[in-house]
Amino acid sequence: TTQYIGRHTSIPVPKIIDVWTEKDGSAVLEWVDGERLEEAWPTLSSEEKKSIGQQLREHLDALRA
C-alpha cells in the first residue's frame, strides 16, 4: 500500500487523507506540487531524462527489496 511504501522506502508518496469503499472505492490524497512528467518530458535534456530514469530504477529496486 501507499502507506507501507512511505514507511519502508525512500520513495516519496502523498499522504492519504481519506478512503471509502462505497460504489467504486476511492481515496483522497494530499496534493503534490510539481509538473507532470508527461508534460515536462519533451522539454528535458538528455541528462535530465537519464537522471529521472535512474531515480525510477532506484525506486523500483526499493520496491523489490
Short mmCIF file of C-alpha atoms in Angstrom, two decimals:
data_model
loop_
_atom_site.label_atom_id
_atom_site.label_comp_id
_atom_site.label_asym_id
_atom_site.label_seq_id
_atom_site.Cartn_x
_atom_site.Cartn_y
_atom_site.Cartn_z
CA THR A 1 0.00 0.00 0.00
CA THR A 2 0.97 3.62 -0.28
CA GLN A 3 1.45 3.96 3.48
CA TYR A 4 3.71 0.90 3.60
CA ILE A 5 5.84 2.23 0.76
CA GLY A 6 6.15 5.59 2.50
CA ARG A 7 7.23 3.98 5.78
CA HIS A 8 9.62 1.37 4.41
CA THR A 9 11.32 3.05 1.44
CA SER A 10 12.66 6.46 0.47
CA ILE A 11 10.06 6.72 -2.30
CA PRO A 12 8.08 9.95 -1.92
CA VAL A 13 4.34 9.23 -1.66
CA PRO A 14 1.41 11.56 -0.98
CA LYS A 15 -0.34 11.40 2.39
CA ILE A 16 -3.68 9.55 2.35
CA ILE A 17 -6.40 11.87 3.64
CA ASP A 18 -9.48 9.65 3.30
CA VAL A 19 -10.57 6.31 1.78
CA TRP A 20 -14.04 4.88 1.24
CA THR A 21 -15.41 1.74 -0.37
CA GLU A 22 -18.90 2.76 -1.49
CA LYS A 23 -19.54 2.04 -5.18
CA ASP A 24 -16.14 2.03 -6.91
CA GLY A 25 -13.94 2.80 -3.91
CA SER A 26 -11.91 5.97 -3.85
CA ALA A 27 -9.16 7.72 -1.97
CA VAL A 28 -8.33 11.36 -1.33
CA LEU A 29 -4.59 12.10 -1.33
CA GLU A 30 -2.73 15.26 -0.47
CA TRP A 31 -1.82 17.47 -3.42
CA VAL A 32 1.79 17.21 -4.51
CA ASP A 33 3.06 20.34 -6.24
CA GLY A 34 5.06 19.93 -9.38
CA GLU A 35 4.87 19.44 -13.10
CA ARG A 36 3.56 16.21 -14.58
CA LEU A 37 6.32 14.13 -16.12
CA GLU A 38 4.39 13.57 -19.34
CA GLU A 39 4.20 17.35 -19.80
CA ALA A 40 7.81 18.07 -18.81
CA TRP A 41 9.46 15.18 -20.69
CA PRO A 42 9.60 16.81 -24.16
CA THR A 43 11.38 19.85 -22.70
CA LEU A 44 14.03 17.94 -20.73
CA SER A 45 17.63 17.48 -21.77
CA SER A 46 19.12 14.03 -22.30
CA GLU A 47 20.94 14.31 -18.97
CA GLU A 48 17.72 15.21 -17.13
CA LYS A 49 15.94 12.25 -18.73
CA LYS A 50 18.79 9.93 -17.71
CA SER A 51 18.59 11.27 -14.15
CA ILE A 52 14.86 10.59 -14.00
CA GLY A 53 15.41 7.09 -15.38
CA GLN A 54 18.00 6.44 -12.67
CA GLN A 55 15.63 7.68 -9.97
CA LEU A 56 12.88 5.40 -11.27
CA ARG A 57 15.28 2.43 -11.28
CA GLU A 58 16.21 3.18 -7.66
CA HIS A 59 12.54 3.35 -6.66
CA LEU A 60 11.79 0.05 -8.41
CA ASP A 61 14.80 -1.57 -6.72
CA ALA A 62 13.49 -0.34 -3.35
CA LEU A 63 10.08 -1.87 -4.05
CA ARG A 64 11.67 -5.21 -4.95
CA ALA A 65 13.88 -5.28 -1.83
#
